[in-house]
Amino acid sequence: MEKKTLLTHCSDAPGLISKITNICYKHQLNIIHNNEYVDNSSGHFFMRTELEGYFNDQTFLADLDQALPSGAKRKLVDSSRKRVVVLVTKEAHCLGDILMKNFDGSLDIDIAAVVGNYDTLQGLTEKFDIPYHHVSHVDLSREEHEQAILTVVDQYQADFLVLAKYMRVLTPGFVEKYHHKIINIHHSFLPAFIGAKPYQQAFDRGVKIIGATAHFVTNDLDEGPIIKQDVIPVDHTFTAKDMAQAGRDVEKNVLSKALNKVVNDHVFVYGNKTVIL
């Protein structure tokens, strides 16, 4: 017996839930859990269905295609652990949090490798028996460096890449190769304070909260579909350095929660937004 998750989104229409669940019944698949949502502003329907049984994927999906509206998208995902490659620079808090949560089982992923443009985090990574690849950017153009990164990353056949404080902007070619498969943590509550030194920007504005945003990477800097956000309060006594230090806890928690949602197939990307079921 297998467990799989069916992800469906399409134009809303009467009876969609009934049609989908009846096809599951026809194929003798047990529904373990089901969530659905309709975006009334766009008239779009989303449904996430956890299934158990003996699957014939081809005939099951063909039956769904007959029942769903034109242009519907559906995907049947197995329950195997997702393979992840983590990209880093020098800061340890986000990587360390992912490594620890994976170690204790609260984040159930296969961390295939960590790749860094410095060797600063090699020792930390190897404490968890995970391969670390130092791919220096020194004396390389951005394109040359990215090609060197891709040469390493591609050998691991990763489902997702995680930018755990990886402090280099990716080129359009790199982003397109892993379309909606790259998860970044931005040390700000987007869309505020885009780009470099967000805590200094926040300090200069005298903000009363600081936050972090996990999002999919697109070619628009820090403007990809948002997966998870959180904030903490600050006040006039905080310097920019204090804000940055306090923000690290928010960053690591937001990133790991976002990653957990993505690898467990809770996230639909629709336009430049996400629906999380």
mmCIF file with all atom_site columns, C-alpha atoms in Angstrom, residues 163 169-172 175-176 178-184 215-226 269 271-272:
data_model
loop_
_atom_site.group_PDB
_atom_site.id
_atom_site.type_symbol
_atom_site.label_atom_id
_atom_site.label_alt_id
_atom_site.label_comp_id
_atom_site.label_asym_id
_atom_site.label_entity_id
_atom_site.label_seq_id
_atom_site.pdbx_PDB_ins_code
_atom_site.Cartn_x
_atom_site.Cartn_y
_atom_site.Cartn_z
_atom_site.occupancy
_atom_site.B_iso_or_equiv
_atom_site.pdbx_formal_charge
_atom_site.auth_seq_id
_atom_site.auth_comp_id
_atom_site.auth_asym_id
_atom_site.auth_atom_id
_atom_site.pdbx_PDB_model_num
ATOM 1  C CA . LEU A 1 163 ? 19.438 29.684 0.054   1.00 0.00 ? 163 LEU A CA 1
ATOM 2  C CA . VAL A 1 169 ? 22.140 37.294 -6.591  1.00 0.00 ? 169 VAL A CA 1
ATOM 3  C CA . LEU A 1 170 ? 21.388 34.459 -9.007  1.00 0.00 ? 170 LEU A CA 1
ATOM 4  C CA . THR A 1 171 ? 21.296 35.009 -12.757 1.00 0.00 ? 171 THR A CA 1
ATOM 5  C CA . PRO A 1 172 ? 18.096 34.464 -14.783 1.00 0.00 ? 172 PRO A CA 1
ATOM 6  C CA . VAL A 1 175 ? 16.650 30.728 -11.638 1.00 0.00 ? 175 VAL A CA 1
ATOM 7  C CA . GLU A 1 176 ? 14.913 29.367 -14.736 1.00 0.00 ? 176 GLU A CA 1
ATOM 8  C CA . TYR A 1 178 ? 15.134 25.612 -10.922 1.00 0.00 ? 178 TYR A CA 1
ATOM 9  C CA . HIS A 1 179 ? 11.850 27.429 -11.534 1.00 0.00 ? 179 HIS A CA 1
ATOM 10 C CA . HIS A 1 180 ? 9.914  27.685 -8.252  1.00 0.00 ? 180 HIS A CA 1
ATOM 11 C CA . LYS A 1 181 ? 12.381 25.218 -6.726  1.00 0.00 ? 181 LYS A CA 1
ATOM 12 C CA . ILE A 1 182 ? 14.656 27.754 -4.977  1.00 0.00 ? 182 ILE A CA 1
ATOM 13 C CA . ILE A 1 183 ? 13.660 28.906 -1.498  1.00 0.00 ? 183 ILE A CA 1
ATOM 14 C CA . ASN A 1 184 ? 15.290 32.024 -0.075  1.00 0.00 ? 184 ASN A CA 1
ATOM 15 C CA . HIS A 1 215 ? 9.934  33.095 -0.646  1.00 0.00 ? 215 HIS A CA 1
ATOM 16 C CA . PHE A 1 216 ? 10.535 31.370 -3.951  1.00 0.00 ? 216 PHE A CA 1
ATOM 17 C CA . VAL A 1 217 ? 13.269 33.006 -5.987  1.00 0.00 ? 217 VAL A CA 1
ATOM 18 C CA . THR A 1 218 ? 12.349 34.716 -9.250  1.00 0.00 ? 218 THR A CA 1
ATOM 19 C CA . ASN A 1 219 ? 14.227 37.103 -11.506 1.00 0.00 ? 219 ASN A CA 1
ATOM 20 C CA . ASP A 1 220 ? 12.677 40.041 -9.642  1.00 0.00 ? 220 ASP A CA 1
ATOM 21 C CA . LEU A 1 221 ? 14.936 40.556 -6.626  1.00 0.00 ? 221 LEU A CA 1
ATOM 22 C CA . ASP A 1 222 ? 13.145 39.626 -3.363  1.00 0.00 ? 222 ASP A CA 1
ATOM 23 C CA . GLU A 1 223 ? 9.748  39.718 -5.073  1.00 0.00 ? 223 GLU A CA 1
ATOM 24 C CA . GLY A 1 224 ? 9.000  36.007 -5.605  1.00 0.00 ? 224 GLY A CA 1
ATOM 25 C CA . PRO A 1 225 ? 5.923  34.233 -4.203  1.00 0.00 ? 225 PRO A CA 1
ATOM 26 C CA . ILE A 1 226 ? 5.929  34.455 -0.405  1.00 0.00 ? 226 ILE A CA 1
ATOM 27 C CA . VAL A 1 269 ? 2.147  28.706 -6.535  1.00 0.00 ? 269 VAL A CA 1
ATOM 28 C CA . GLY A 1 271 ? 0.708  33.856 -10.198 1.00 0.00 ? 271 GLY A CA 1
ATOM 29 C CA . ASN A 1 272 ? 3.058  35.627 -7.826  1.00 0.00 ? 272 ASN A CA 1
#
